[in-house]
């Protein structure tokens, strides 16, 4: 991407312009050809922004970027070793914030030219965002989605490493969406994204709050629940959203909504809510479980069927229907759109020799409970689950996952789920501490082998929940991303049995 603006001009446009602390500044008077936060991408004409992360500090790679030809640097501290005098070092109070603002400017502020819908919460972000995207596509409104399932717009499909990409990637995706004619963007906004300024510089048209419960706490993540909640709340208060749509039945909703200046639409089952879901009932269609409810907003009502089981999905649909209603989509059209919904890796149901295999992203105690309780409602002969937990972080999840599985499943397979550099056996042992009866679980570290073992034991009328990975296509193991998909393992097994999927 070619710019005529100089590095100095870009930096001067920041709300708090950084100060030149080293070098003669001459290199900053040339056009900024690229904006980078990875020294391996630095070249002549780059501005290298040093970011301090949990495991790496960009300040340690100043010399590497300099050797690649870069002469302009944005830093938060003096370098460990001085660079030659032609290197221009600018001091920032917060390089993460400034990187996000610079990225927005570098890519031409694409979010200002679209309506960006930000969706945050502990659970339901992906489902709610995908439902909105699905409805808008059915309504003929060009929309884009960015979140756990990747980047989707038109015919474009791109995998992402994080729920909310880093600001350079995020702004580039938004630029590309704008150039392709996208009008509305559904963006999953994680607490980490808000804390780390990944979405700073984006004016949100609408903010959505799905729910709130403890998660991503400890280690390099949030220090406590209050910090986690405060980061989430920023989406509702700090980004100019005209409308805030929230799950009013969540116990933390009113606390999160206090002081919000936008128009608030409270969604729930209570008759006092602005938008309601009533007459909820389970339904079976095409031999697969689903759920139906009546949607009411003002004087408008519409019957809705979701090909997804579980009351938690009613809340997700309630939020999605409200978002699209405020964007001008008719209720009959939106309800019809949801009737053929498929969300990658979210309650992805696969019939299996008279049994049912469900692939789902449930990866913490609350989401695993919702999934297992939903499946238990359909009275399977036996309910089996298989899951692991990520390594090196979110250790608090392990006990809660184990407690839920011990309570609600008949048998559990414990296995790998992005173990990183931690031993899978150690992670599984932490989870297994929740099981007083060792006969009710089995540890199989290799996830593919664990899935196949579970399939071999599955009988007619039983349900197997493969939890934690959803539609993910890889596992992080010892610094490498190893290709892996739960659904692909199931399909391969069925293929060997000559059973159609």
Coordinates of C-alpha atoms in Angstrom, one line a residue:
X1 CA 0.0 0.0 0.0
X2 CA 1.5 3.3 -1.1
X3 CA 1.0 6.5 0.9
X4 CA 2.2 10.1 0.3
X5 CA 1.9 11.0 4.0
X6 CA 5.2 10.9 5.8
X7 CA 5.9 9.1 9.1
X8 CA 6.1 12.4 10.8
X9 CA 2.6 13.4 9.5
X10 CA 1.1 10.1 10.7
X11 CA 2.6 10.4 14.1
X12 CA 1.6 14.1 14.4
X13 CA -2.1 13.1 13.8
X14 CA -2.2 10.9 16.9
X15 CA -4.2 12.4 19.9
X16 CA -1.0 12.5 21.9
X17 CA 1.8 12.9 19.4
X18 CA 4.9 11.0 20.4
X19 CA 8.2 12.8 21.1
X20 CA 11.4 12.3 19.2
X21 CA 14.0 11.0 21.7
X22 CA 16.8 9.8 19.4
X23 CA 18.0 10.4 15.9
X24 CA 17.9 13.5 13.6
X25 CA 14.3 12.8 12.5
X26 CA 15.2 13.0 8.8
X27 CA 13.9 9.5 8.0
X28 CA 10.5 10.5 9.4
X29 CA 10.1 13.0 6.5
X30 CA 9.7 10.3 3.9
X31 CA 6.4 8.5 3.0
X32 CA 5.5 5.7 5.3
X33 CA 5.5 2.7 3.0
X34 CA 4.4 0.1 5.7
X35 CA 3.3 -0.1 9.3
X36 CA 4.6 -3.1 11.2
X37 CA 4.8 -4.6 14.7
X38 CA 6.9 -7.6 13.6
X39 CA 10.5 -6.9 13.0
X40 CA 10.6 -9.7 10.4
X41 CA 8.3 -7.6 8.2
X42 CA 10.2 -4.3 8.6
X43 CA 11.8 -2.8 5.5
X44 CA 13.0 0.5 4.2
X45 CA 10.2 3.0 4.6
X46 CA 8.6 1.0 7.5
X47 CA 7.5 2.4 10.8
X48 CA 8.2 -0.3 13.4
X49 CA 5.9 -0.1 16.5
X50 CA 7.4 -1.9 19.5
X51 CA 4.7 -3.9 21.4
X52 CA 5.3 -5.4 24.8
X53 CA 3.5 -8.8 25.0
X54 CA 3.2 -11.6 27.6
X55 CA 6.1 -13.6 25.9
X56 CA 7.9 -11.1 23.7
X57 CA 8.9 -7.5 23.7
X58 CA 9.3 -5.7 20.4
X59 CA 11.9 -3.4 22.0
X60 CA 14.3 -6.4 21.9
X61 CA 14.1 -6.5 18.1
X62 CA 14.9 -2.9 17.3
X63 CA 18.3 -3.9 15.9
X64 CA 16.8 -6.6 13.7
X65 CA 14.4 -4.1 12.2
X66 CA 17.2 -1.6 11.7
X67 CA 19.3 -4.3 9.9
X68 CA 16.3 -4.8 7.5
X69 CA 16.4 -1.2 6.5
X70 CA 13.9 0.3 8.9
X71 CA 14.8 3.8 10.3
X72 CA 11.6 4.9 12.1
X73 CA 10.6 3.4 15.4
X74 CA 7.8 4.0 17.9
X75 CA 8.8 2.9 21.4
X76 CA 7.7 3.0 25.0
X77 CA 11.2 3.1 26.5
X78 CA 14.8 3.6 25.5
X79 CA 16.4 0.7 23.7
X80 CA 18.7 -1.6 25.6
X81 CA 21.5 -0.8 23.1
X82 CA 21.5 2.6 21.2
X83 CA 20.9 2.5 17.5
X84 CA 23.0 4.4 14.9
X85 CA 22.2 8.2 14.7
X86 CA 20.1 7.9 11.5
X87 CA 17.5 5.8 13.5
X88 CA 14.5 8.0 14.6
X89 CA 13.0 6.9 17.9
X90 CA 9.7 8.3 18.9
X91 CA 8.4 7.8 22.5
X92 CA 4.8 6.8 23.0
X93 CA 2.8 6.5 26.2
X94 CA 1.0 3.5 24.9
X95 CA 2.2 1.8 21.7
X96 CA -0.7 -0.6 21.6
X97 CA -3.2 2.3 21.5
X98 CA -1.1 4.2 18.9
X99 CA -0.7 1.2 16.7
X100 CA -4.4 0.7 16.5
X101 CA -5.0 4.4 15.7
X102 CA -2.1 4.4 13.1
X103 CA -3.5 1.2 11.5
X104 CA -6.9 2.8 11.1
X105 CA -5.4 5.9 9.5
X106 CA -3.0 3.8 7.3
X107 CA -5.9 1.8 5.8
X108 CA -8.1 4.9 5.3
X109 CA -10.5 4.6 8.3
X110 CA -12.7 1.9 6.6
X111 CA -14.9 1.5 9.6
X112 CA -16.2 5.0 9.2
X113 CA -17.7 4.1 5.9
X114 CA -19.6 1.0 7.1
X115 CA -21.8 0.1 10.0
X116 CA -19.8 -2.0 12.5
X117 CA -21.7 -4.1 15.0
X118 CA -19.6 -5.1 17.9
X119 CA -20.6 -8.2 19.9
X120 CA -19.0 -9.0 23.2
X121 CA -19.8 -11.3 26.1
X122 CA -18.4 -14.5 27.7
X123 CA -20.5 -16.9 25.6
X124 CA -22.6 -16.6 22.4
X125 CA -20.5 -14.0 20.5
X126 CA -19.9 -16.3 17.6
X127 CA -23.4 -17.7 17.4
X128 CA -25.0 -14.2 17.7
X129 CA -22.6 -12.6 15.1
X130 CA -23.1 -15.5 12.7
X131 CA -26.8 -15.4 13.0
X132 CA -26.8 -11.6 12.2
X133 CA -24.5 -12.3 9.2
X134 CA -26.7 -15.1 7.9
X135 CA -29.9 -13.0 8.2
X136 CA -28.3 -10.0 6.4
X137 CA -27.0 -12.2 3.6
X138 CA -30.5 -13.7 3.2
X139 CA -31.9 -10.1 3.1
X140 CA -29.5 -9.2 0.3
X141 CA -27.5 -6.8 2.4
X142 CA -23.7 -7.1 1.8
X143 CA -22.2 -8.0 5.2
X144 CA -19.0 -9.3 6.6
X145 CA -18.1 -11.4 9.6
X146 CA -14.9 -11.3 11.7
X147 CA -14.5 -13.6 14.6
X148 CA -13.7 -17.1 15.9
X149 CA -14.9 -18.7 12.6
X150 CA -12.5 -16.4 10.6
X151 CA -13.2 -13.7 8.1
X152 CA -16.2 -14.1 5.8
X153 CA -17.5 -11.8 3.1
X154 CA -18.6 -12.5 -0.4
X155 CA -16.6 -15.5 -1.5
X156 CA -13.7 -14.7 0.8
X157 CA -12.9 -17.1 3.6
X158 CA -9.8 -16.5 5.8
X159 CA -8.8 -18.2 9.0
X160 CA -7.8 -16.1 12.0
X161 CA -5.6 -16.8 15.0
X162 CA -7.6 -14.8 17.4
X163 CA -11.3 -14.1 17.9
X164 CA -10.5 -10.4 17.3
X165 CA -7.5 -10.0 15.0
X166 CA -4.6 -7.6 15.9
X167 CA -5.2 -4.0 14.7
X168 CA -3.1 -4.3 11.6
X169 CA -4.9 -7.4 10.3
X170 CA -8.3 -6.1 11.5
X171 CA -8.0 -2.8 9.7
X172 CA -6.7 -4.5 6.5
X173 CA -9.7 -6.8 6.6
X174 CA -12.1 -3.9 7.1
X175 CA -10.4 -2.0 4.2
X176 CA -10.8 -5.1 2.0
X177 CA -14.4 -5.5 3.0
X178 CA -15.2 -1.8 2.2
X179 CA -13.6 -2.1 -1.2
X180 CA -15.7 -5.2 -1.9
X181 CA -18.9 -3.4 -1.2
X182 CA -19.7 -4.6 2.4
X183 CA -22.1 -2.3 4.2
X184 CA -22.4 -4.0 7.6
X185 CA -19.7 -5.8 9.6
X186 CA -20.4 -8.2 12.4
X187 CA -17.3 -8.1 14.7
X188 CA -16.7 -10.4 17.7
X189 CA -15.0 -8.3 20.3
X190 CA -13.1 -10.2 23.0
X191 CA -12.1 -8.8 26.4
X192 CA -8.4 -9.1 25.3
X193 CA -9.1 -7.1 22.2
X194 CA -10.6 -4.3 24.3
X195 CA -7.8 -4.4 26.9
X196 CA -5.1 -4.5 24.2
X197 CA -6.6 -1.7 22.0
X198 CA -7.2 -4.0 19.0
X199 CA -10.5 -2.2 18.2
X200 CA -9.4 1.3 19.2
X201 CA -10.1 3.7 16.4
X202 CA -13.3 1.8 15.3
X203 CA -16.6 3.8 15.6
X204 CA -19.1 1.1 16.5
X205 CA -22.7 1.6 15.2
X206 CA -24.2 -0.9 17.6
X207 CA -22.8 -2.8 20.6
X208 CA -24.2 -6.1 21.8
X209 CA -23.7 -7.8 25.2
X210 CA -24.6 -11.5 25.3
X211 CA -23.8 -12.4 28.9
X212 CA -21.0 -12.3 31.5
X213 CA -19.3 -14.9 33.7
X214 CA -15.7 -15.5 34.9
X215 CA -13.3 -16.5 32.1
X216 CA -9.9 -15.6 30.8
X217 CA -8.7 -14.8 34.3
X218 CA -5.2 -15.5 35.6
X219 CA -1.7 -15.8 34.2
X220 CA -1.1 -13.4 31.3
X221 CA -4.8 -12.7 31.0
X222 CA -7.1 -10.6 33.2
X223 CA -6.0 -10.3 36.9
X224 CA -9.6 -10.7 38.2
X225 CA -13.3 -10.7 37.2
X226 CA -13.7 -7.0 37.8
X227 CA -11.0 -6.2 35.3
X228 CA -12.5 -8.7 32.8
X229 CA -15.9 -7.1 33.2
X230 CA -14.6 -3.6 33.0
X231 CA -12.8 -4.4 29.7
X232 CA -16.0 -5.8 28.3
X233 CA -18.0 -2.8 29.4
X234 CA -15.8 -0.4 27.4
X235 CA -17.5 -1.6 24.2
X236 CA -20.8 -0.3 25.5
X237 CA -19.5 3.1 26.7
X238 CA -16.3 4.1 24.9
X239 CA -16.8 3.6 21.2
X240 CA -19.7 5.8 20.3
X241 CA -22.3 3.1 19.8
X242 CA -25.8 4.6 19.0
X243 CA -27.6 1.5 20.2
X244 CA -26.7 -1.1 22.9
X245 CA -28.6 -4.4 22.8
X246 CA -28.2 -6.6 25.8
X247 CA -29.4 -9.9 27.3
X248 CA -31.3 -8.5 30.2
X249 CA -31.7 -11.9 31.9
X250 CA -28.0 -12.1 32.6
X251 CA -27.3 -11.5 36.3
X252 CA -24.6 -8.9 35.4
X253 CA -26.6 -7.0 32.8
X254 CA -27.8 -4.0 34.8
X255 CA -24.4 -3.5 36.3
X256 CA -22.9 -3.5 32.8
X257 CA -25.6 -1.2 31.5
X258 CA -25.3 1.4 34.3
X259 CA -24.2 4.7 32.9
X260 CA -24.5 3.7 29.2
X261 CA -25.7 6.7 27.2
X262 CA -26.8 5.0 24.1
X263 CA -30.3 3.8 23.4
X264 CA -30.6 0.5 25.2
X265 CA -32.7 -2.5 24.1
X266 CA -33.1 -5.1 26.8
X267 CA -33.8 -8.6 25.5
X268 CA -35.1 -11.5 27.6
X269 CA -38.0 -13.7 28.6
X270 CA -39.3 -11.3 31.2
X271 CA -42.4 -9.3 30.2
X272 CA -40.6 -6.1 31.3
X273 CA -37.9 -6.5 28.6
X274 CA -38.0 -4.3 25.5
X275 CA -37.7 -7.4 23.3
X276 CA -39.1 -10.8 24.4
X277 CA -38.8 -14.5 23.6
X278 CA -42.0 -16.3 24.7
X279 CA -43.7 -19.7 24.2
X280 CA -40.3 -21.5 24.0
X281 CA -40.5 -25.2 23.2
X282 CA -38.2 -28.0 22.0
X283 CA -38.8 -29.4 18.5
X284 CA -37.5 -32.2 16.4
X285 CA -37.1 -31.6 12.7
X286 CA -35.5 -34.1 10.3
X287 CA -34.7 -36.3 13.3
X288 CA -32.5 -33.6 14.7
X289 CA -33.2 -31.5 17.9
X290 CA -34.1 -27.8 17.6
X291 CA -36.0 -25.1 19.4
X292 CA -38.9 -22.7 18.7
X293 CA -40.1 -19.5 20.2
X294 CA -42.2 -16.4 19.6
X295 CA -40.2 -13.1 19.1
X296 CA -41.9 -9.9 20.3
X297 CA -40.8 -6.3 19.8
X298 CA -43.4 -3.6 20.4
X299 CA -46.5 -4.7 18.5
X300 CA -44.6 -7.0 16.2
X301 CA -44.5 -10.8 16.8
X302 CA -43.1 -13.7 14.8
X303 CA -42.7 -17.4 15.3
X304 CA -39.1 -18.6 15.0
X305 CA -37.6 -22.0 14.6
X306 CA -33.9 -22.6 15.2
X307 CA -32.2 -25.8 14.0
X308 CA -30.1 -25.6 17.1
X309 CA -31.1 -27.0 20.5
X310 CA -30.8 -25.2 23.8
X311 CA -32.3 -22.2 25.5
X312 CA -29.0 -20.4 25.3
X313 CA -29.4 -20.3 21.5
X314 CA -32.8 -18.6 22.0
X315 CA -31.0 -15.7 23.7
X316 CA -28.4 -15.6 20.8
X317 CA -31.2 -15.5 18.3
X318 CA -33.1 -12.9 20.3
X319 CA -30.1 -10.6 20.1
X320 CA -29.5 -11.3 16.4
X321 CA -33.1 -10.7 15.4
X322 CA -33.0 -7.4 17.4
X323 CA -29.8 -6.3 15.7
X324 CA -31.1 -7.0 12.2
X325 CA -34.5 -5.5 13.0
X326 CA -32.8 -2.2 14.0
X327 CA -31.0 -2.4 10.6
X328 CA -34.3 -2.6 8.7
X329 CA -34.7 -6.3 8.1
X330 CA -38.3 -7.5 8.3
X331 CA -39.1 -10.1 11.0
X332 CA -40.7 -12.6 8.7
X333 CA -37.6 -12.6 6.5
X334 CA -35.2 -12.8 9.4
X335 CA -37.2 -15.7 11.0
X336 CA -37.2 -17.6 7.7
X337 CA -33.5 -17.1 7.4
X338 CA -32.8 -18.6 10.8
X339 CA -34.8 -21.7 10.0
X340 CA -31.9 -23.0 7.8
X341 CA -29.1 -21.7 9.9
X342 CA -25.8 -23.6 10.2
X343 CA -23.0 -22.2 12.4
X344 CA -19.6 -23.8 11.8
X345 CA -18.6 -25.7 14.9
X346 CA -21.6 -24.7 16.9
X347 CA -23.8 -27.6 17.8
X348 CA -22.8 -29.2 14.5
X349 CA -24.9 -32.4 14.6
X350 CA -23.8 -35.6 12.8
X351 CA -26.1 -38.6 12.8
X352 CA -24.1 -41.8 13.6
X353 CA -25.6 -45.3 13.3
X354 CA -28.7 -44.4 15.4
X355 CA -26.7 -42.2 17.7
X356 CA -25.7 -38.5 17.5
X357 CA -22.3 -36.8 17.4
X358 CA -22.3 -33.1 18.3
X359 CA -19.2 -30.9 17.5
X360 CA -19.3 -27.8 19.6
X361 CA -16.9 -25.0 20.7
X362 CA -17.9 -25.2 24.4
X363 CA -14.6 -24.7 26.2
X364 CA -15.3 -23.3 29.7
X365 CA -17.6 -24.5 32.5
X366 CA -20.6 -22.3 31.6
X367 CA -20.6 -23.2 27.9
X368 CA -20.1 -27.0 28.6
X369 CA -22.9 -26.9 31.1
X370 CA -25.2 -25.3 28.6
X371 CA -24.3 -27.9 26.0
X372 CA -24.7 -30.9 28.2
X373 CA -27.9 -29.7 29.8
X374 CA -29.4 -29.1 26.4
X375 CA -28.5 -32.5 25.2
X376 CA -29.7 -34.1 28.4
X377 CA -33.1 -32.5 27.8
X378 CA -33.5 -34.8 24.8
X379 CA -33.1 -37.9 27.0
X380 CA -30.3 -39.8 25.4
X381 CA -29.7 -43.4 26.6
X382 CA -26.2 -42.3 27.5
X383 CA -24.5 -38.9 27.3
X384 CA -20.8 -39.0 26.6
X385 CA -18.5 -36.0 26.3
X386 CA -14.9 -35.5 25.1
X387 CA -12.8 -32.4 25.8
X388 CA -9.5 -31.0 27.0
X389 CA -8.3 -27.5 28.0
X390 CA -5.7 -25.1 26.7
X391 CA -2.2 -25.2 28.1
X392 CA -0.2 -22.5 29.7
X393 CA -3.2 -20.3 30.6
X394 CA -6.8 -20.2 31.8
X395 CA -5.9 -22.9 34.4
X396 CA -9.1 -21.9 36.3
X397 CA -11.2 -23.5 33.5
X398 CA -9.9 -27.0 34.2
X399 CA -11.6 -27.6 37.5
X400 CA -14.9 -26.0 36.3
X401 CA -14.9 -28.2 33.2
X402 CA -14.3 -31.3 35.2
X403 CA -16.9 -30.4 37.8
X404 CA -19.5 -29.9 35.0
X405 CA -18.6 -33.1 33.2
X406 CA -18.7 -35.1 36.4
X407 CA -22.1 -33.8 37.2
X408 CA -23.8 -34.0 33.8
X409 CA -22.1 -36.7 31.6
X410 CA -22.3 -40.4 31.9
X411 CA -18.7 -40.9 30.7
X412 CA -15.9 -38.5 29.8
X413 CA -12.9 -38.7 27.6
X414 CA -10.1 -36.3 28.5
X415 CA -7.7 -35.3 25.8
X416 CA -5.7 -32.5 24.1
X417 CA -7.0 -29.0 23.2
X418 CA -4.2 -26.5 22.2
X419 CA -1.8 -27.8 24.9
X420 CA 1.1 -25.6 23.8
X421 CA 4.2 -26.5 25.6
X422 CA 2.4 -28.0 28.6
X423 CA 2.0 -31.8 28.9
X424 CA -1.4 -33.0 27.9
X425 CA -1.3 -35.6 30.7
X426 CA -0.8 -32.8 33.3
X427 CA -3.7 -30.8 31.9
X428 CA -6.0 -33.8 31.9
X429 CA -4.9 -34.7 35.4
X430 CA -6.0 -31.3 36.6
X431 CA -9.4 -31.9 35.1
X432 CA -9.6 -35.5 36.4
X433 CA -9.4 -34.2 39.9
X434 CA -13.1 -33.4 39.7
X435 CA -14.0 -37.1 39.2
X436 CA -14.3 -39.0 42.5
X437 CA -14.9 -42.2 40.4
X438 CA -12.0 -43.1 38.1
X439 CA -14.3 -45.5 36.2
X440 CA -16.2 -42.5 34.7
X441 CA -13.4 -41.0 32.7
X442 CA -10.5 -42.0 30.5
X443 CA -7.4 -40.0 29.6
X444 CA -6.2 -40.4 26.0
X445 CA -3.7 -37.6 25.2
X446 CA -3.9 -37.9 21.4
X447 CA -7.2 -36.2 20.4
X448 CA -7.8 -38.1 17.1
X449 CA -7.3 -41.4 18.9
X450 CA -9.6 -40.3 21.7
X451 CA -12.3 -39.3 19.2
X452 CA -12.1 -42.6 17.4
X453 CA -12.1 -44.6 20.7
X454 CA -15.3 -42.7 21.7
X455 CA -16.9 -43.4 18.3
X456 CA -16.1 -47.1 18.6
X457 CA -18.0 -47.3 21.9
X458 CA -21.0 -45.2 20.8
X459 CA -24.3 -47.1 20.7
X460 CA -27.8 -46.5 19.3
X461 CA -29.7 -43.8 21.2
X462 CA -26.5 -42.3 22.7
X463 CA -25.1 -38.8 22.2
X464 CA -21.4 -37.9 22.0
X465 CA -20.4 -34.3 22.6
X466 CA -17.0 -33.3 21.1
X467 CA -16.3 -30.1 23.0
X468 CA -13.8 -27.3 22.9
X469 CA -12.6 -27.0 19.3
X470 CA -15.7 -26.5 17.2
X471 CA -14.7 -25.7 13.6
X472 CA -11.0 -25.1 14.4
X473 CA -8.7 -26.7 11.9
X474 CA -5.5 -27.0 14.0
X475 CA -4.0 -27.6 17.4
X476 CA -1.2 -25.5 19.0
X477 CA 1.4 -28.1 20.2
X478 CA 5.0 -27.2 21.2
X479 CA 5.1 -24.0 19.2
X480 CA 3.6 -25.5 16.0
X481 CA 0.1 -25.4 14.6
X482 CA -0.7 -29.0 13.8
X483 CA -3.6 -29.6 11.3
X484 CA -6.6 -31.1 13.2
X485 CA -10.4 -31.1 12.9
X486 CA -12.9 -33.0 15.1
X487 CA -15.4 -33.1 12.3
X488 CA -12.8 -34.4 9.9
X489 CA -11.9 -37.3 12.3
X490 CA -15.6 -38.2 12.5
X491 CA -16.1 -38.1 8.7
X492 CA -13.0 -40.2 8.1
X493 CA -14.3 -42.8 10.6
X494 CA -17.7 -42.8 8.9
X495 CA -16.1 -43.1 5.5
X496 CA -14.2 -46.2 6.7
X497 CA -17.5 -47.7 7.8
X498 CA -19.1 -46.7 4.5
X499 CA -21.7 -44.7 6.4
X500 CA -23.0 -41.5 4.6
X501 CA -22.5 -38.3 6.6

